Tab-separated table of C-alpha atoms in Angstrom:
chain	number	residue	atom	x	y	z
A	1	UNK	CA	110.493	231.148	45.994
A	2	UNK	CA	113.081	229.040	44.172
A	3	UNK	CA	115.687	231.770	44.491
A	4	UNK	CA	115.172	232.112	48.212
A	5	UNK	CA	115.316	228.208	48.708
A	6	UNK	CA	118.650	228.193	46.569
A	7	UNK	CA	120.179	231.072	48.714
A	8	UNK	CA	119.116	229.607	51.930
A	9	UNK	CA	120.337	226.135	51.094
A	10	UNK	CA	123.869	227.699	50.276
A	11	UNK	CA	123.855	229.579	53.520
A	12	UNK	CA	123.098	226.502	55.214
A	13	UNK	CA	125.872	224.618	53.445
A	14	UNK	CA	128.283	227.241	54.522
A	15	UNK	CA	127.361	227.129	58.193
A	16	UNK	CA	128.291	223.501	57.971
A	17	UNK	CA	131.647	224.300	56.475
A	18	UNK	CA	132.198	226.895	59.259
A	19	UNK	CA	131.585	224.409	61.992
A	20	UNK	CA	134.430	222.065	60.793
A	21	UNK	CA	136.526	220.703	63.637
A	22	UNK	CA	139.719	219.802	61.566
A	23	UNK	CA	141.612	220.704	58.600
A	24	UNK	CA	140.738	217.466	56.882
A	25	UNK	CA	137.097	217.981	57.638
A	26	UNK	CA	137.180	221.748	56.466
A	27	UNK	CA	138.775	220.532	53.025
A	28	UNK	CA	136.103	217.813	52.599
A	29	UNK	CA	133.220	220.117	53.219
A	30	UNK	CA	134.665	222.901	51.360
A	31	UNK	CA	135.061	220.706	48.359
A	32	UNK	CA	131.496	219.632	48.597
A	33	UNK	CA	130.282	223.282	49.017
A	34	UNK	CA	132.109	224.334	46.040
A	35	UNK	CA	130.816	221.464	43.851
A	36	UNK	CA	127.218	222.005	44.767
A	37	UNK	CA	127.528	225.850	44.402
A	38	UNK	CA	129.099	225.435	41.080
A	39	UNK	CA	125.581	224.230	39.884
A	40	UNK	CA	124.201	227.785	40.284
A	41	UNK	CA	127.002	229.362	37.972
A	42	UNK	CA	127.618	229.428	34.341
A	43	UNK	CA	131.298	228.988	33.055
A	44	UNK	CA	132.805	229.092	29.695
A	45	UNK	CA	132.644	226.853	27.602
A	46	UNK	CA	129.028	225.892	28.453
A	47	UNK	CA	128.416	222.232	27.303
A	48	UNK	CA	125.034	221.166	25.843
A	49	UNK	CA	124.267	219.284	29.096
A	50	UNK	CA	124.837	222.269	31.177
A	51	UNK	CA	122.338	224.520	29.383
A	52	UNK	CA	120.259	224.555	32.667
A	53	UNK	CA	122.996	226.744	34.274
A	54	UNK	CA	121.985	229.685	32.311
A	55	UNK	CA	118.822	229.614	34.373
A	56	UNK	CA	120.236	228.492	37.683
A	57	UNK	CA	122.888	231.359	37.621
A	58	UNK	CA	120.092	233.682	38.572
A	59	UNK	CA	118.603	231.597	41.381
A	60	UNK	CA	121.476	232.047	43.754
A	61	UNK	CA	121.389	235.714	45.246
A	62	UNK	CA	124.916	235.875	47.130
A	63	UNK	CA	127.050	238.835	47.905
A	64	UNK	CA	124.510	241.576	46.784
A	65	UNK	CA	123.587	244.756	48.487
A	66	UNK	CA	120.148	244.947	50.427
A	67	UNK	CA	118.843	247.605	48.173
A	68	UNK	CA	119.303	245.622	45.018
A	69	UNK	CA	117.641	242.561	46.468
A	70	UNK	CA	114.657	244.973	47.537
A	71	UNK	CA	114.486	246.426	44.188
A	72	UNK	CA	114.446	243.031	42.418
A	73	UNK	CA	111.858	241.666	44.816
A	74	UNK	CA	109.622	244.906	44.096
A	75	UNK	CA	110.082	244.306	40.402
A	76	UNK	CA	109.116	240.541	40.733
A	77	UNK	CA	106.059	241.554	43.084
A	78	UNK	CA	104.537	244.402	41.377
A	79	UNK	CA	105.842	243.926	37.671
A	80	UNK	CA	105.049	240.146	37.848
A	81	UNK	CA	101.664	240.791	39.133
A	82	UNK	CA	100.782	243.230	36.635
A	83	UNK	CA	101.803	240.968	33.812
A	84	UNK	CA	100.245	237.900	35.065
A	85	UNK	CA	96.827	239.831	35.284
A	86	UNK	CA	97.175	241.214	31.611
A	87	UNK	CA	98.870	238.348	30.014
A	88	UNK	CA	98.478	235.135	32.077
A	89	UNK	CA	100.961	233.040	34.283
A	90	UNK	CA	102.317	231.284	31.220
A	91	UNK	CA	103.529	234.362	29.372
A	92	UNK	CA	105.019	235.717	32.596
A	93	UNK	CA	107.213	232.524	33.169
A	94	UNK	CA	107.947	232.407	29.403
A	95	UNK	CA	109.126	236.112	29.637
A	96	UNK	CA	111.213	235.865	32.949
A	97	UNK	CA	112.495	232.339	31.862
A	98	UNK	CA	113.592	233.334	28.177
A	99	UNK	CA	115.184	236.768	29.014
A	100	UNK	CA	117.037	235.189	32.031
A	101	UNK	CA	118.726	232.458	29.766
A	102	UNK	CA	119.373	234.990	26.959
A	103	UNK	CA	120.940	237.773	29.155
A	104	UNK	CA	122.947	235.105	30.975
A	105	UNK	CA	124.239	233.622	27.579
A	106	UNK	CA	125.138	237.108	26.320
A	107	UNK	CA	126.642	238.231	29.662
A	108	UNK	CA	128.809	234.908	29.688
A	109	UNK	CA	129.950	235.421	26.133
A	110	UNK	CA	131.021	239.100	26.639
A	111	UNK	CA	132.577	238.126	30.057
A	112	UNK	CA	134.616	235.537	28.324
A	113	UNK	CA	135.577	237.927	25.536
A	114	UNK	CA	137.103	240.317	28.063
A	115	UNK	CA	138.560	237.979	30.514
A	116	UNK	CA	139.459	234.960	28.397
A	117	UNK	CA	139.559	232.591	31.304
A	118	UNK	CA	137.652	229.299	31.489
A	119	UNK	CA	137.578	229.362	35.293
A	120	UNK	CA	135.424	232.581	35.704
A	121	UNK	CA	131.655	232.546	35.447
A	122	UNK	CA	128.524	234.073	36.234
A	123	UNK	CA	126.234	233.725	39.179
A	124	UNK	CA	123.655	236.002	41.128
A	125	UNK	CA	122.430	237.652	37.856
A	126	UNK	CA	118.953	239.304	37.428
A	127	UNK	CA	118.615	239.966	33.687
A	128	UNK	CA	115.328	238.266	33.694
A	129	UNK	CA	113.935	240.716	36.337
A	130	UNK	CA	115.364	243.685	34.588
A	131	UNK	CA	113.749	242.555	31.279
A	132	UNK	CA	110.502	242.161	33.269
A	133	UNK	CA	110.726	245.644	34.521
A	134	UNK	CA	111.677	247.138	31.154
A	135	UNK	CA	108.674	245.281	29.666
A	136	UNK	CA	106.189	246.724	32.071
A	137	UNK	CA	107.855	250.199	31.866
A	138	UNK	CA	107.722	250.373	28.280
A	139	UNK	CA	104.411	248.441	27.669
A	140	UNK	CA	102.361	250.088	30.603
A	141	UNK	CA	104.534	253.052	31.706
A	142	UNK	CA	101.281	254.962	33.334
A	143	UNK	CA	99.886	251.872	35.105
A	144	UNK	CA	99.892	251.843	38.835
A	145	UNK	CA	102.189	249.355	40.372
A	146	UNK	CA	99.281	248.180	42.509
A	147	UNK	CA	95.472	249.094	42.469
A	148	UNK	CA	94.920	252.174	44.521
A	149	UNK	CA	98.557	252.988	44.694
A	150	UNK	CA	99.396	256.262	42.714
A	151	UNK	CA	102.940	255.205	41.574
A	152	UNK	CA	103.476	254.491	37.867
A	153	UNK	CA	105.128	251.203	37.118
A	154	UNK	CA	107.774	252.857	35.133
A	155	UNK	CA	109.193	254.256	38.462
A	156	UNK	CA	110.164	250.834	39.368
A	157	UNK	CA	113.094	250.922	36.904
A	158	UNK	CA	114.757	253.902	38.368
A	159	UNK	CA	116.641	252.053	41.243
A	160	UNK	CA	117.357	249.232	39.077
A	161	UNK	CA	118.889	251.354	36.406
A	162	UNK	CA	121.063	253.279	38.892
A	163	UNK	CA	122.209	249.982	40.359
A	164	UNK	CA	122.943	248.664	36.925
A	165	UNK	CA	124.877	251.556	35.992
A	166	UNK	CA	126.894	251.250	39.211
A	167	UNK	CA	127.545	247.540	38.724
A	168	UNK	CA	128.733	248.163	34.957
A	169	UNK	CA	131.186	250.740	36.441
A	170	UNK	CA	132.373	248.538	39.073
A	171	UNK	CA	132.790	245.566	36.613
A	172	UNK	CA	134.982	247.784	34.195
A	173	UNK	CA	137.057	248.957	37.191
A	174	UNK	CA	137.539	245.345	38.446
A	175	UNK	CA	138.206	244.126	35.012
A	176	UNK	CA	141.104	246.765	34.450
A	177	UNK	CA	142.484	245.597	37.837
A	178	UNK	CA	142.285	241.979	36.907
A	179	UNK	CA	143.889	242.256	33.597
A	180	UNK	CA	146.715	244.288	35.003
A	181	UNK	CA	147.209	241.795	37.799
A	182	UNK	CA	147.228	238.833	35.257
A	183	UNK	CA	149.454	240.560	32.688
A	184	UNK	CA	146.970	240.613	29.912
A	185	UNK	CA	146.649	244.386	29.594
A	186	UNK	CA	147.549	245.782	26.395
A	187	UNK	CA	146.750	242.734	24.289
A	188	UNK	CA	143.906	244.334	22.506
A	189	UNK	CA	143.379	248.087	21.783
A	190	UNK	CA	139.682	247.618	21.729
A	191	UNK	CA	139.464	245.843	25.039
A	192	UNK	CA	141.788	248.280	26.659
A	193	UNK	CA	139.746	251.269	25.641
A	194	UNK	CA	136.489	249.725	26.846
A	195	UNK	CA	137.962	248.376	30.088
A	196	UNK	CA	139.625	251.908	30.805
A	197	UNK	CA	136.380	253.733	30.425
A	198	UNK	CA	135.544	254.249	33.936
């Protein structure tokens, strides 16, 4: 619900930007839009008072393929319902919230290591939902996704894993192009070998 609200709010703000009648109005609204949108992204270095951005970076779902949105929604619906029934709502919130923060922190650290820029950040991540699906698949692989539906919960991870592998491949390809464009290619053999693995 929070993710849907954040995404719809961003879409509404963008519509206001598109309805600008002059260049000055466009610049003003665009500056307001980027400032508000920055709250839902995590950039390096992350200050102590910006710790909440590690969670908010997963609320805004922009620029994603519909198939990935549907798979994440299915994970949250079926996997979340299963975990809530077996362990309670508090454990579900703790699992998703903690893994979201940890996955975003690790992703931001790795991204900064490869890119080295303080202006590039993370947004529209789904590490917490992937962790939820992995927990259900590993802990209760043969349980049905829903009572009376003969589909194992572990099958929910198949489209997510395919999507993540595709995203990782695209990230490495874009990373290589970015480093070539910025002239940072060849500065580190380890980074070059990983970035070139595509």
